[in-house]
Amino acid sequence: MLEKNKADSRKYFIFKIRDLVHNSFHTLEEKRTESLLQYMGICISTYDELRASLDPTKLKRSYEGLLEGLDYQMQIHPFHKLDLYQNDFSHLHQLINLANEARDKELHNIHRSIVALKKKLEAENLINCYIQCLLTETTFKGMDYLMEALISDLLYAGHSMSHILDFFKRQQQEFLEHNDAEKTIQNLNEFDRKPIPFSIHICFKISSQTQKELALNLIKQQFEIHTNQELGIPHINNDTLIASKEYLALDEFKAIDLAQKEFQSVTELFDMWQSTTNCIRDDLWYYWKEDTVFHKISLNSIDPIKMLNHIDANYKKQMERFLQLRNDLGSNNIRTLERVLYTLNSAKSLTTQNRFLNFWSSLEYILYSFPRFTIIEKARVVVPEVFGLFYLKNKLNIFWARLTYCMSNKKDYAEKYPTLQNFIMNCQVTEKDYSTPKVIAYLSDVNKYSAILSELSFHIVLERECREIIMLLTEPEKTSKAIQEYFDGIKHDLNYIYRLRNQLIHSTKDIDDSLEYISFRLYRYVNSVLSTILYYQEKNNLYSITDILISVDATYQDYNKKLSPDIKKKKKKSSSEIASETLSPEDIYRIVRPKYLFIE
């Protein structure tokens, strides 16, 4: 049984991780397991600021929140199972979880422990550690945490997401051809490399002849300038101007990304200096030279913002809802929503850092009226509650989207898997939507879902998702525990994001490229709160933003109380009595879709 669990987990890893790096079904936006090295670095720099601060009160609260978040990260991180780190994580966990006064006395000791543990992590070959974890993991849940941590560490190490995605595409194909999961996992050693030099070449034009000399002189401060007659790039005119520079990077995509950012900073500096707009324009295709061969890569292929293309669709949908409501809403609601929508709309055209800051500003605007003292307190309450109330429904949405996509993409699947096809036909309302009560009726009845699971065995990810949903629908105690873990993960993530935001604003520290992918989560937080507000204002335009946020808080407290097991009552019941208890379809529906207090 153990070996089967290992084999299933490995197969799940090979097929699920490609979804994660591609942000299929918004899975990357749900990634909250961070690089421990990065998290510890934030903790260390925050403690240094705390020691140097004249008024450390706010920073102390921030640092304590980060410590709790670090403890949460260590408890779910795959390395806590490794003998190499098990005792280290356990001791740090005990220090962080001391009572307030006792922990205050140990703050410096905690800081020094984090510093030392970070050095220990940096000294080890983390790829080998991940391979060891992947080969021994036996659960899907553990594999989910492992995938998230691996991606975070690869990004932190300096690999580009484009290269990571390309790698896992190739590994999935290799597994399909050879069915050797262990070899596929061992291939992760490809990521164990040192930066190498890449010669990058950028074709560019200067639109103003009168400013050409000034522009060339500025570019020459950062790059070497040639004509193509000197370089000989195929299919490029000989008189084309080319800026060249060598970059140390882990892959060619990363090198081109570094070149593009540096060249962009030069063009922006020139525009500020000469009061021009796009006077220097680079070509969409960048070149890199390997031996005597020139390769070209489109900037579109390395732009992470393509993963946020759904922003356009979401924004259009939210804008349409807002315009329909605009004439009926109070002036305060209109100003707040206009501000949020405008900020979200402008985000895609901004730099990574400014996009991240804009998303946070949007969250501040929309939570402003919620009765708490600070923005982080407001966010730590409302955002996890919005997501917690939608937890099961979101699981159903992802499962349904993946299932219908899979069944529609293969012509013979309808005949090959008749039970799945009947399930879809009976539950489908529109091309993309489904009847929640009907899906619940199928997945809470063992006589119906057994046949579904049997046919889903061809798709390890779908089978896992279906089994998880069945468990959540039929075992409220496990649902309560899962939602609490989900709530805690979001709460700690918001602490982390808020600290990153403050470091961007108040210090000269730069943030690595993983900030782009952290901003995906932040956008999801903002959009989910915004969607909830617009949905209930559509139902009744008399509700203010405050009314709806208060309802979210009250509903979650009530929902959590009803869902949480009553330990005293449970002890009085025998195991046979507990086993015989079944939930009605109506009870299950209210777990999936709770009724919001005061506004429904």
PDB file of N, CA, C and O in Angstrom, residues 317-356:
ATOM      1  N   LYS A 317     -16.049  42.359 -16.601  1.00  0.00           N
ATOM      2  CA  LYS A 317     -17.244  41.862 -15.916  1.00  0.00           C
ATOM      3  C   LYS A 317     -17.604  42.759 -14.734  1.00  0.00           C
ATOM      4  O   LYS A 317     -18.764  43.137 -14.546  1.00  0.00           O
ATOM      5  N   GLN A 318     -16.578  43.128 -13.931  1.00  0.00           N
ATOM      6  CA  GLN A 318     -16.833  43.971 -12.761  1.00  0.00           C
ATOM      7  C   GLN A 318     -17.292  45.365 -13.189  1.00  0.00           C
ATOM      8  O   GLN A 318     -18.154  45.973 -12.546  1.00  0.00           O
ATOM      9  N   MET A 319     -16.713  45.865 -14.272  1.00  0.00           N
ATOM     10  CA  MET A 319     -17.074  47.196 -14.744  1.00  0.00           C
ATOM     11  C   MET A 319     -18.520  47.224 -15.231  1.00  0.00           C
ATOM     12  O   MET A 319     -19.257  48.180 -14.971  1.00  0.00           O
ATOM     13  N   GLU A 320     -18.923  46.177 -15.935  1.00  0.00           N
ATOM     14  CA  GLU A 320     -20.309  46.108 -16.417  1.00  0.00           C
ATOM     15  C   GLU A 320     -21.289  46.080 -15.245  1.00  0.00           C
ATOM     16  O   GLU A 320     -22.322  46.743 -15.255  1.00  0.00           O
ATOM     17  N   ARG A 321     -20.942  45.313 -14.210  1.00  0.00           N
ATOM     18  CA  ARG A 321     -21.809  45.249 -13.029  1.00  0.00           C
ATOM     19  C   ARG A 321     -21.877  46.603 -12.341  1.00  0.00           C
ATOM     20  O   ARG A 321     -22.941  47.052 -11.920  1.00  0.00           O
ATOM     21  N   PHE A 322     -20.715  47.266 -12.259  1.00  0.00           N
ATOM     22  CA  PHE A 322     -20.671  48.564 -11.596  1.00  0.00           C
ATOM     23  C   PHE A 322     -21.492  49.608 -12.361  1.00  0.00           C
ATOM     24  O   PHE A 322     -22.245  50.391 -11.766  1.00  0.00           O
ATOM     25  N   LEU A 323     -21.371  49.628 -13.689  1.00  0.00           N
ATOM     26  CA  LEU A 323     -22.093  50.621 -14.492  1.00  0.00           C
ATOM     27  C   LEU A 323     -23.608  50.443 -14.389  1.00  0.00           C
ATOM     28  O   LEU A 323     -24.358  51.414 -14.412  1.00  0.00           O
ATOM     29  N   GLN A 324     -24.030  49.175 -14.263  1.00  0.00           N
ATOM     30  CA  GLN A 324     -25.459  48.931 -14.084  1.00  0.00           C
ATOM     31  C   GLN A 324     -25.961  49.446 -12.733  1.00  0.00           C
ATOM     32  O   GLN A 324     -27.104  49.871 -12.594  1.00  0.00           O
ATOM     33  N   LEU A 325     -25.065  49.421 -11.745  1.00  0.00           N
ATOM     34  CA  LEU A 325     -25.450  49.827 -10.393  1.00  0.00           C
ATOM     35  C   LEU A 325     -25.214  51.305 -10.124  1.00  0.00           C
ATOM     36  O   LEU A 325     -25.758  51.862  -9.173  1.00  0.00           O
ATOM     37  N   ARG A 326     -24.404  51.937 -10.938  1.00  0.00           N
ATOM     38  CA  ARG A 326     -23.862  53.263 -10.623  1.00  0.00           C
ATOM     39  C   ARG A 326     -24.922  54.289 -10.234  1.00  0.00           C
ATOM     40  O   ARG A 326     -24.755  55.026  -9.259  1.00  0.00           O
ATOM     41  N   ASN A 327     -26.002  54.334 -10.962  1.00  0.00           N
ATOM     42  CA  ASN A 327     -27.027  55.362 -10.708  1.00  0.00           C
ATOM     43  C   ASN A 327     -27.815  55.120  -9.428  1.00  0.00           C
ATOM     44  O   ASN A 327     -28.470  56.024  -8.910  1.00  0.00           O
ATOM     45  N   ASP A 328     -27.740  53.879  -8.920  1.00  0.00           N
ATOM     46  CA  ASP A 328     -28.534  53.542  -7.745  1.00  0.00           C
ATOM     47  C   ASP A 328     -27.734  53.533  -6.447  1.00  0.00           C
ATOM     48  O   ASP A 328     -28.310  53.448  -5.358  1.00  0.00           O
ATOM     49  N   LEU A 329     -26.382  53.570  -6.567  1.00  0.00           N
ATOM     50  CA  LEU A 329     -25.545  53.479  -5.369  1.00  0.00           C
ATOM     51  C   LEU A 329     -25.367  54.845  -4.719  1.00  0.00           C
ATOM     52  O   LEU A 329     -25.426  55.880  -5.378  1.00  0.00           O
ATOM     53  N   GLY A 330     -25.085  54.821  -3.405  1.00  0.00           N
ATOM     54  CA  GLY A 330     -24.760  56.057  -2.697  1.00  0.00           C
ATOM     55  C   GLY A 330     -23.429  56.604  -3.152  1.00  0.00           C
ATOM     56  O   GLY A 330     -22.575  55.875  -3.671  1.00  0.00           O
ATOM     57  N   SER A 331     -23.201  57.875  -2.955  1.00  0.00           N
ATOM     58  CA  SER A 331     -21.988  58.534  -3.464  1.00  0.00           C
ATOM     59  C   SER A 331     -20.709  57.949  -2.878  1.00  0.00           C
ATOM     60  O   SER A 331     -19.702  57.817  -3.566  1.00  0.00           O
ATOM     61  N   ASN A 332     -20.733  57.579  -1.586  1.00  0.00           N
ATOM     62  CA  ASN A 332     -19.539  57.003  -0.962  1.00  0.00           C
ATOM     63  C   ASN A 332     -19.172  55.674  -1.605  1.00  0.00           C
ATOM     64  O   ASN A 332     -18.001  55.402  -1.877  1.00  0.00           O
ATOM     65  N   ASN A 333     -20.184  54.844  -1.843  1.00  0.00           N
ATOM     66  CA  ASN A 333     -19.940  53.558  -2.507  1.00  0.00           C
ATOM     67  C   ASN A 333     -19.383  53.760  -3.907  1.00  0.00           C
ATOM     68  O   ASN A 333     -18.452  53.076  -4.328  1.00  0.00           O
ATOM     69  N   ILE A 334     -19.948  54.706  -4.644  1.00  0.00           N
ATOM     70  CA  ILE A 334     -19.511  54.970  -6.024  1.00  0.00           C
ATOM     71  C   ILE A 334     -18.044  55.380  -6.045  1.00  0.00           C
ATOM     72  O   ILE A 334     -17.245  54.858  -6.831  1.00  0.00           O
ATOM     73  N   ARG A 335     -17.676  56.325  -5.170  1.00  0.00           N
ATOM     74  CA  ARG A 335     -16.284  56.817  -5.164  1.00  0.00           C
ATOM     75  C   ARG A 335     -15.303  55.694  -4.845  1.00  0.00           C
ATOM     76  O   ARG A 335     -14.247  55.574  -5.474  1.00  0.00           O
ATOM     77  N   THR A 336     -15.650  54.866  -3.857  1.00  0.00           N
ATOM     78  CA  THR A 336     -14.752  53.771  -3.476  1.00  0.00           C
ATOM     79  C   THR A 336     -14.603  52.762  -4.603  1.00  0.00           C
ATOM     80  O   THR A 336     -13.479  52.367  -4.956  1.00  0.00           O
ATOM     81  N   LEU A 337     -15.709  52.345  -5.183  1.00  0.00           N
ATOM     82  CA  LEU A 337     -15.661  51.334  -6.241  1.00  0.00           C
ATOM     83  C   LEU A 337     -14.983  51.862  -7.502  1.00  0.00           C
ATOM     84  O   LEU A 337     -14.231  51.141  -8.165  1.00  0.00           O
ATOM     85  N   GLU A 338     -15.241  53.127  -7.848  1.00  0.00           N
ATOM     86  CA  GLU A 338     -14.566  53.729  -9.000  1.00  0.00           C
ATOM     87  C   GLU A 338     -13.051  53.724  -8.794  1.00  0.00           C
ATOM     88  O   GLU A 338     -12.280  53.428  -9.712  1.00  0.00           O
ATOM     89  N   ARG A 339     -12.662  54.067  -7.584  1.00  0.00           N
ATOM     90  CA  ARG A 339     -11.234  54.142  -7.268  1.00  0.00           C
ATOM     91  C   ARG A 339     -10.578  52.762  -7.400  1.00  0.00           C
ATOM     92  O   ARG A 339      -9.491  52.623  -7.974  1.00  0.00           O
ATOM     93  N   VAL A 340     -11.252  51.739  -6.850  1.00  0.00           N
ATOM     94  CA  VAL A 340     -10.718  50.382  -6.917  1.00  0.00           C
ATOM     95  C   VAL A 340     -10.642  49.896  -8.359  1.00  0.00           C
ATOM     96  O   VAL A 340      -9.612  49.363  -8.797  1.00  0.00           O
ATOM     97  N   LEU A 341     -11.702  50.106  -9.120  1.00  0.00           N
ATOM     98  CA  LEU A 341     -11.731  49.643 -10.504  1.00  0.00           C
ATOM     99  C   LEU A 341     -10.691  50.359 -11.356  1.00  0.00           C
ATOM    100  O   LEU A 341     -10.036  49.743 -12.209  1.00  0.00           O
ATOM    101  N   TYR A 342     -10.521  51.643 -11.120  1.00  0.00           N
ATOM    102  CA  TYR A 342      -9.508  52.392 -11.870  1.00  0.00           C
ATOM    103  C   TYR A 342      -8.105  51.866 -11.538  1.00  0.00           C
ATOM    104  O   TYR A 342      -7.267  51.684 -12.434  1.00  0.00           O
ATOM    105  N   THR A 343      -7.851  51.628 -10.277  1.00  0.00           N
ATOM    106  CA  THR A 343      -6.526  51.155  -9.855  1.00  0.00           C
ATOM    107  C   THR A 343      -6.238  49.779 -10.444  1.00  0.00           C
ATOM    108  O   THR A 343      -5.125  49.522 -10.925  1.00  0.00           O
ATOM    109  N   LEU A 344      -7.214  48.892 -10.436  1.00  0.00           N
ATOM    110  CA  LEU A 344      -7.025  47.565 -11.017  1.00  0.00           C
ATOM    111  C   LEU A 344      -6.808  47.640 -12.521  1.00  0.00           C
ATOM    112  O   LEU A 344      -5.976  46.920 -13.084  1.00  0.00           O
ATOM    113  N   ASN A 345      -7.532  48.526 -13.182  1.00  0.00           N
ATOM    114  CA  ASN A 345      -7.435  48.644 -14.631  1.00  0.00           C
ATOM    115  C   ASN A 345      -6.061  49.136 -15.080  1.00  0.00           C
ATOM    116  O   ASN A 345      -5.554  48.724 -16.126  1.00  0.00           O
ATOM    117  N   SER A 346      -5.454  49.996 -14.304  1.00  0.00           N
ATOM    118  CA  SER A 346      -4.157  50.565 -14.690  1.00  0.00           C
ATOM    119  C   SER A 346      -2.991  49.646 -14.347  1.00  0.00           C
ATOM    120  O   SER A 346      -1.858  49.887 -14.767  1.00  0.00           O
ATOM    121  N   ALA A 347      -3.255  48.558 -13.614  1.00  0.00           N
ATOM    122  CA  ALA A 347      -2.167  47.750 -13.056  1.00  0.00           C
ATOM    123  C   ALA A 347      -1.308  47.060 -14.118  1.00  0.00           C
ATOM    124  O   ALA A 347      -0.089  47.000 -13.985  1.00  0.00           O
ATOM    125  N   LYS A 348      -1.928  46.554 -15.181  1.00  0.00           N
ATOM    126  CA  LYS A 348      -1.173  45.754 -16.143  1.00  0.00           C
ATOM    127  C   LYS A 348      -0.108  46.557 -16.878  1.00  0.00           C
ATOM    128  O   LYS A 348       0.872  46.001 -17.359  1.00  0.00           O
ATOM    129  N   SER A 349      -0.294  47.865 -16.958  1.00  0.00           N
ATOM    130  CA  SER A 349       0.663  48.694 -17.691  1.00  0.00           C
ATOM    131  C   SER A 349       1.824  49.150 -16.812  1.00  0.00           C
ATOM    132  O   SER A 349       2.746  49.818 -17.289  1.00  0.00           O
ATOM    133  N   LEU A 350       1.817  48.786 -15.542  1.00  0.00           N
ATOM    134  CA  LEU A 350       2.828  49.269 -14.592  1.00  0.00           C
ATOM    135  C   LEU A 350       3.971  48.273 -14.436  1.00  0.00           C
ATOM    136  O   LEU A 350       3.896  47.126 -14.872  1.00  0.00           O
ATOM    137  N   THR A 351       5.037  48.720 -13.785  1.00  0.00           N
ATOM    138  CA  THR A 351       6.131  47.815 -13.445  1.00  0.00           C
ATOM    139  C   THR A 351       5.653  46.841 -12.373  1.00  0.00           C
ATOM    140  O   THR A 351       4.626  47.056 -11.728  1.00  0.00           O
ATOM    141  N   THR A 352       6.429  45.780 -12.163  1.00  0.00           N
ATOM    142  CA  THR A 352       6.054  44.766 -11.170  1.00  0.00           C
ATOM    143  C   THR A 352       5.822  45.386  -9.805  1.00  0.00           C
ATOM    144  O   THR A 352       4.815  45.120  -9.140  1.00  0.00           O
ATOM    145  N   GLN A 353       6.770  46.238  -9.366  1.00  0.00           N
ATOM    146  CA  GLN A 353       6.666  46.838  -8.032  1.00  0.00           C
ATOM    147  C   GLN A 353       5.438  47.738  -7.918  1.00  0.00           C
ATOM    148  O   GLN A 353       4.704  47.672  -6.925  1.00  0.00           O
ATOM    149  N   ASN A 354       5.211  48.564  -8.932  1.00  0.00           N
ATOM    150  CA  ASN A 354       4.069  49.477  -8.880  1.00  0.00           C
ATOM    151  C   ASN A 354       2.741  48.735  -9.000  1.00  0.00           C
ATOM    152  O   ASN A 354       1.745  49.142  -8.400  1.00  0.00           O
ATOM    153  N   ARG A 355       2.743  47.646  -9.754  1.00  0.00           N
ATOM    154  CA  ARG A 355       1.521  46.835  -9.853  1.00  0.00           C
ATOM    155  C   ARG A 355       1.187  46.235  -8.482  1.00  0.00           C
ATOM    156  O   ARG A 355       0.034  46.247  -8.046  1.00  0.00           O
ATOM    157  N   PHE A 356       2.203  45.713  -7.831  1.00  0.00           N
ATOM    158  CA  PHE A 356       2.029  45.139  -6.489  1.00  0.00           C
ATOM    159  C   PHE A 356       1.485  46.192  -5.517  1.00  0.00           C
ATOM    160  O   PHE A 356       0.533  45.947  -4.781  1.00  0.00           O
TER     161      PHE A 356
END
